[in-house]
XYZ file of C-alpha atoms in Angstrom:
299
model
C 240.868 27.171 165.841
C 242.289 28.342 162.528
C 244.933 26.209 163.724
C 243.278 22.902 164.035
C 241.849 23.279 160.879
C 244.615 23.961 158.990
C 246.259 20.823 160.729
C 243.358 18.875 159.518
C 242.966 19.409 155.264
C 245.371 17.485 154.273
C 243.276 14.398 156.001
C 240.250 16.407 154.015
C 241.838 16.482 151.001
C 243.019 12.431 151.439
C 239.504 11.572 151.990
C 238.390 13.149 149.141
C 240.557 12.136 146.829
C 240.516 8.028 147.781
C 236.609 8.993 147.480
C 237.164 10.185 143.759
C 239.394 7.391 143.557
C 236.589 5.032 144.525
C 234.104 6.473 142.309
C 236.206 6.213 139.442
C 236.841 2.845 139.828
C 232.837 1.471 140.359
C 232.517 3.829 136.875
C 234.602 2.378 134.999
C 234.282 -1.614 135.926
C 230.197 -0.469 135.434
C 231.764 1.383 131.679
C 233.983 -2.104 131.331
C 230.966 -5.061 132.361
C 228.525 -2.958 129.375
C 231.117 -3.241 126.853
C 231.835 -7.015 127.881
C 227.808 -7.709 127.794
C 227.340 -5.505 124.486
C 230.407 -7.701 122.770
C 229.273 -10.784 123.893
C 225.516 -9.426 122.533
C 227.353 -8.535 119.165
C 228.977 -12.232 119.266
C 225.932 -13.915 119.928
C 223.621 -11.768 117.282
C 226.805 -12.788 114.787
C 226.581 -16.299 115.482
C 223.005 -16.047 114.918
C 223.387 -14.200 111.470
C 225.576 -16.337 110.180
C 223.830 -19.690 111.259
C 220.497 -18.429 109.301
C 222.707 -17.412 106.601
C 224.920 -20.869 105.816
C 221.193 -22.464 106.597
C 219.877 -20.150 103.689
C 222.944 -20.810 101.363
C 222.627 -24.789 102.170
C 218.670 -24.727 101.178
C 219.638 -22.675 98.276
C 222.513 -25.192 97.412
C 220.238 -28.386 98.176
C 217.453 -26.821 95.845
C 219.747 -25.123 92.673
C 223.090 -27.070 92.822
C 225.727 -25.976 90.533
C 226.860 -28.560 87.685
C 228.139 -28.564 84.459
C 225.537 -28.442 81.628
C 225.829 -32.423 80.771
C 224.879 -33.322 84.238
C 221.246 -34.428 84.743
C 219.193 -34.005 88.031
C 221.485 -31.029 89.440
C 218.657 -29.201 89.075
C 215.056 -29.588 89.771
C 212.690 -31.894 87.856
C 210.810 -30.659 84.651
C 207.255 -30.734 87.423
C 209.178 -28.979 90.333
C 209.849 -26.349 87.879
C 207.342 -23.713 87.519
C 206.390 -19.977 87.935
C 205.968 -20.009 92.134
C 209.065 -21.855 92.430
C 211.016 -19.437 90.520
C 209.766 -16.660 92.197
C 210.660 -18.575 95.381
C 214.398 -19.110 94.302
C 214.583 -15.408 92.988
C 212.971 -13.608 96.123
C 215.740 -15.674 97.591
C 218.704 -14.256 95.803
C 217.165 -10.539 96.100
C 217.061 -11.044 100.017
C 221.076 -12.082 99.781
C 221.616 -8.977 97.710
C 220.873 -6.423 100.184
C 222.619 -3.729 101.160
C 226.463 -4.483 101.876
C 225.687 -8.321 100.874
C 225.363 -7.433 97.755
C 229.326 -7.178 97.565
C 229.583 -10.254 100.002
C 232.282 -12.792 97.777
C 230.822 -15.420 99.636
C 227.463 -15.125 97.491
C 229.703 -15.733 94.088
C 228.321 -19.507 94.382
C 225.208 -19.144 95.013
C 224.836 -16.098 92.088
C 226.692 -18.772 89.714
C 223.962 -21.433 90.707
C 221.316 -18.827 89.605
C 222.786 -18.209 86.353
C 223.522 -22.074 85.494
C 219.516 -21.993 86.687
C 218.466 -19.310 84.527
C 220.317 -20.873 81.337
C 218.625 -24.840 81.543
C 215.052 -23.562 82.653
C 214.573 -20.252 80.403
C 214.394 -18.440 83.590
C 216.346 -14.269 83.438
C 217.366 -12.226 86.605
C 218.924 -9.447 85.476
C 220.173 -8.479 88.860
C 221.453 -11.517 89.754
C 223.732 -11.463 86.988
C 224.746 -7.132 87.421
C 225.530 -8.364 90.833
C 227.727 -11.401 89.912
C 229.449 -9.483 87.467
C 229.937 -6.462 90.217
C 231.693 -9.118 92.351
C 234.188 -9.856 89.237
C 234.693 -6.192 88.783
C 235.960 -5.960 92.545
C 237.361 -8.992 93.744
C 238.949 -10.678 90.008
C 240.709 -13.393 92.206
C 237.038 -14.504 92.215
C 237.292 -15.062 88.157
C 238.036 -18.551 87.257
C 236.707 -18.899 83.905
C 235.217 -17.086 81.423
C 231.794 -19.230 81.028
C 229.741 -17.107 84.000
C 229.849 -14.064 81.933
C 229.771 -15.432 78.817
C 226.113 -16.755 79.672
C 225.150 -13.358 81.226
C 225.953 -11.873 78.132
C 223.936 -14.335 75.489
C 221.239 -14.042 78.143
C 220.978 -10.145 78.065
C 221.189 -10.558 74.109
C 217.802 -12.684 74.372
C 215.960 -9.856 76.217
C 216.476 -7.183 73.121
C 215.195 -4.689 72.922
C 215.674 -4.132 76.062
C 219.246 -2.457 76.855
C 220.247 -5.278 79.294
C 223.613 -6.127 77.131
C 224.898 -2.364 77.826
C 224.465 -2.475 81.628
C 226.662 -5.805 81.821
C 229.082 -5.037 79.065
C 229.772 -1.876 81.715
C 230.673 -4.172 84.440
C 233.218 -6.495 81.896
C 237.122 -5.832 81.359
C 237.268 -7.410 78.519
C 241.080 -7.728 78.993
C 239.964 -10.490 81.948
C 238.577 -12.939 79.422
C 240.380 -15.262 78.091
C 237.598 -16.419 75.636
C 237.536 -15.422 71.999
C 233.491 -15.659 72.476
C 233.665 -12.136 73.985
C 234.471 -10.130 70.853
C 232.119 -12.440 68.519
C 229.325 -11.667 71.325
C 229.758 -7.944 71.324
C 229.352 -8.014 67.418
C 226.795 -9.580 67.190
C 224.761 -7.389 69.642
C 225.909 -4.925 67.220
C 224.649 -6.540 64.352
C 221.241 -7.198 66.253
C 220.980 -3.028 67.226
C 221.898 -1.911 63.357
C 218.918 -4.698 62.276
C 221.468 -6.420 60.325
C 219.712 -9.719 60.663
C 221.802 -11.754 57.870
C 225.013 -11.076 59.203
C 224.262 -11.669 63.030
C 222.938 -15.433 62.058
C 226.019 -16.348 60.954
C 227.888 -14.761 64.033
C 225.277 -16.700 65.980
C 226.482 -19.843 63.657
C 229.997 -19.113 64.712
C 229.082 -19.238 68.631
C 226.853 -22.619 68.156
C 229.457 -23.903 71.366
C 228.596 -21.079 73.805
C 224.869 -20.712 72.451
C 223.694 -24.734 72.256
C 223.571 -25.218 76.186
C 220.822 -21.693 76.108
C 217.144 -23.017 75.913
C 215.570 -20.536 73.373
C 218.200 -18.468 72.665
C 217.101 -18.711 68.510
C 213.890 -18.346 69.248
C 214.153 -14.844 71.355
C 216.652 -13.421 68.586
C 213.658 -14.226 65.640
C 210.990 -12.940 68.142
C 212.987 -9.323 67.914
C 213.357 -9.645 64.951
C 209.654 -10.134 64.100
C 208.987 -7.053 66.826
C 211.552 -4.736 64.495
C 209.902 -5.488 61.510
C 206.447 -5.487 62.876
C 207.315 -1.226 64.215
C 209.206 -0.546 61.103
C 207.088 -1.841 57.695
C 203.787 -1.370 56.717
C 204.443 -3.449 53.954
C 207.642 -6.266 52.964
C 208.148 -8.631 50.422
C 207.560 -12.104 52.300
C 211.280 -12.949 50.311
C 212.819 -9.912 52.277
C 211.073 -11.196 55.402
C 212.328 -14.396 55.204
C 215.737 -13.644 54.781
C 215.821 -11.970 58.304
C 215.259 -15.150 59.876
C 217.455 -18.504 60.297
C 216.717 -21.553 58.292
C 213.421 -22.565 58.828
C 210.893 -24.513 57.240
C 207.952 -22.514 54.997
C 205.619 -23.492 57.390
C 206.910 -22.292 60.259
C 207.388 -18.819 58.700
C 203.985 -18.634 57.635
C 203.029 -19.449 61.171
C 204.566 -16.566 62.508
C 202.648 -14.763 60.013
C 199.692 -15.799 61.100
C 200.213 -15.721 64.780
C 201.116 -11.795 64.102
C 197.922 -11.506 62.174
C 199.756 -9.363 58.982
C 197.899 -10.622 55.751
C 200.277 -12.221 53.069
C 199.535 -11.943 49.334
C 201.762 -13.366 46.824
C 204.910 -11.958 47.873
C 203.804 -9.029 49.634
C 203.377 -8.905 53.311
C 200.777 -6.117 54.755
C 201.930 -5.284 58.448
C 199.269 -4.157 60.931
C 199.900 -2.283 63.841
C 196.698 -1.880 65.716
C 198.689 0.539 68.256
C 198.920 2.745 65.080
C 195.062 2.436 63.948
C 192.887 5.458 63.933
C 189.737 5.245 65.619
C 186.806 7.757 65.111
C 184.870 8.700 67.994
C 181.506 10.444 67.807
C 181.880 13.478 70.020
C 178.443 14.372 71.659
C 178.040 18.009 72.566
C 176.817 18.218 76.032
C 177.153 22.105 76.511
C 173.831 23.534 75.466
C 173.498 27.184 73.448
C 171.632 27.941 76.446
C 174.374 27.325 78.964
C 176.133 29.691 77.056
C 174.026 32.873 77.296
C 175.327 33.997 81.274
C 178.942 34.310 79.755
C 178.208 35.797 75.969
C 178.865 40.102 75.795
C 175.377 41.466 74.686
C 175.110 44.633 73.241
């Protein structure tokens, strides 16, 4: 008996292994048909990304096409243009910025669009422009000219006080620029921050190229201006005042006197700050003597 089985394992031992040998193999074509279906899954779900996002980029394209600052219609119309619609474009940017898109090179159009946008229409996305200049910082093949950052600085410039300038200077090498703008730009944010107002107008003279194609780039410098002296003086000669500001007519000065309702007599100017007014209040005392009486020691 011991025999027979002894005689007979090595068939056992056969059988078992081909069935090990079968198992194995239905496991992994089963492992090898899930990876095939997954990567196809991944392929398809790929395709399908990237078809909404070159449909995105085109409607972005078709609505904010780039052009040079002479060209007319590469943007919308004067009545397309308003609030909604630039909250429309913007919420479209911020959706290409997220997460690991926000490094994606192939958004460097479209974030170049948005600043050429934000420069004819008065329009300012601040992350737009940290993010275009974060694409400079790590891909500079990406840097053809100097004119992208240029604008992203003057535009940072018009929202003083704010510390806008500082967070894109960080992003710069200034030994990538070519343009002599750079330097003149960086002074005269300097000028701007020490409130040396007569010196930074004729910086601002000296970069009348770079500055001319910015709607209301004068008129956002002599608005912080106005906001400096309006936190700093309680009272300025009008002569004093005036020479912070460019060239302009008597008229207009006096109506930014009057829109800031300080009073002007003679040559004096009187600022007021209503923030900084003191206002009485009549206090009524609602806690009565009696009230009083459970929590006074009595003898």
């Amino acid at each position: 008996m011991l025999l027979e089985v002894w005689n007979s394992m090595p068939e056992t031992i056969n059988s078992l292994k081909c069935l090990a040998k079968a198992i194995l193999t239905i496991f992994l074509s089963t492992y090898s048909c899930e990876s095939l279906f997954s990567t196809l899954n991944n392929v398809k779900s790929h395709n399908r990304n990237r078809l909404h996002d070159e449909t995105s980029l085109a409607c972005v394209a078709n609505m904010f096409p780039i052009g040079n600052s002479d060209d007319e219609g590469v943007l919308l119309s004067e009545d397309e243009i308003n609030l909604p619609t630039s909250e429309k474009y913007f919420s479209i940017i911020e959706t290409k910025l997220r997460g690991y898109q926000r490094t994606n090179p192939d958004n460097c159009a479209m974030l170049k669009a948005c600043v050429d946008y934000q420069i004819k229409k008065e329009k300012y996305y601040l992350d737009a422009n940290l993010a275009l200049l974060k694409l400079y910082q790590f891909d500079p093949c990406l840097y053809s000219n100097s004119e992208p950052i240029i604008n992203i600085l003057l535009k940072s410039i018009m929202n003083l006080p704010k510390s806008d300038f500082l967070a894109c200077t960080a992003l710069v090498n200034p030994n990538n620029i070519s343009s002599e703008a750079f330097n003149d730009i960086c002074d005269l944010h300097s000028l701007l921050d020490q409130c040396r107002f007569t010196e930074a107008w004729m910086v601002i003279d000296k970069l009348e190229p770079e500055i001319k194609p910015i709607k209301g780039f004068q008129q956002s410098i002599i608005n912080y201006i106005v906001y400096v002296v309006g936190i700093t003086y309680q009272t300025i000669k009008y002569s004093l005042f005036k020479s912070f500001l460019p060239d302009l007519e008597e008229d207009e000065v006096i109506h930014i006197i009057e829109a800031k309702e300080w009073e002007f007599i003679d040559d004096m100017m009187f600022i007021s700050d209503k923030s900084s007014l003191i206002k009485s209040q009549n206090i009524d005392e609602k806690i009565k003597f009696e009230d009083l009486i459970p929590v006074v020691p009595s003898d």
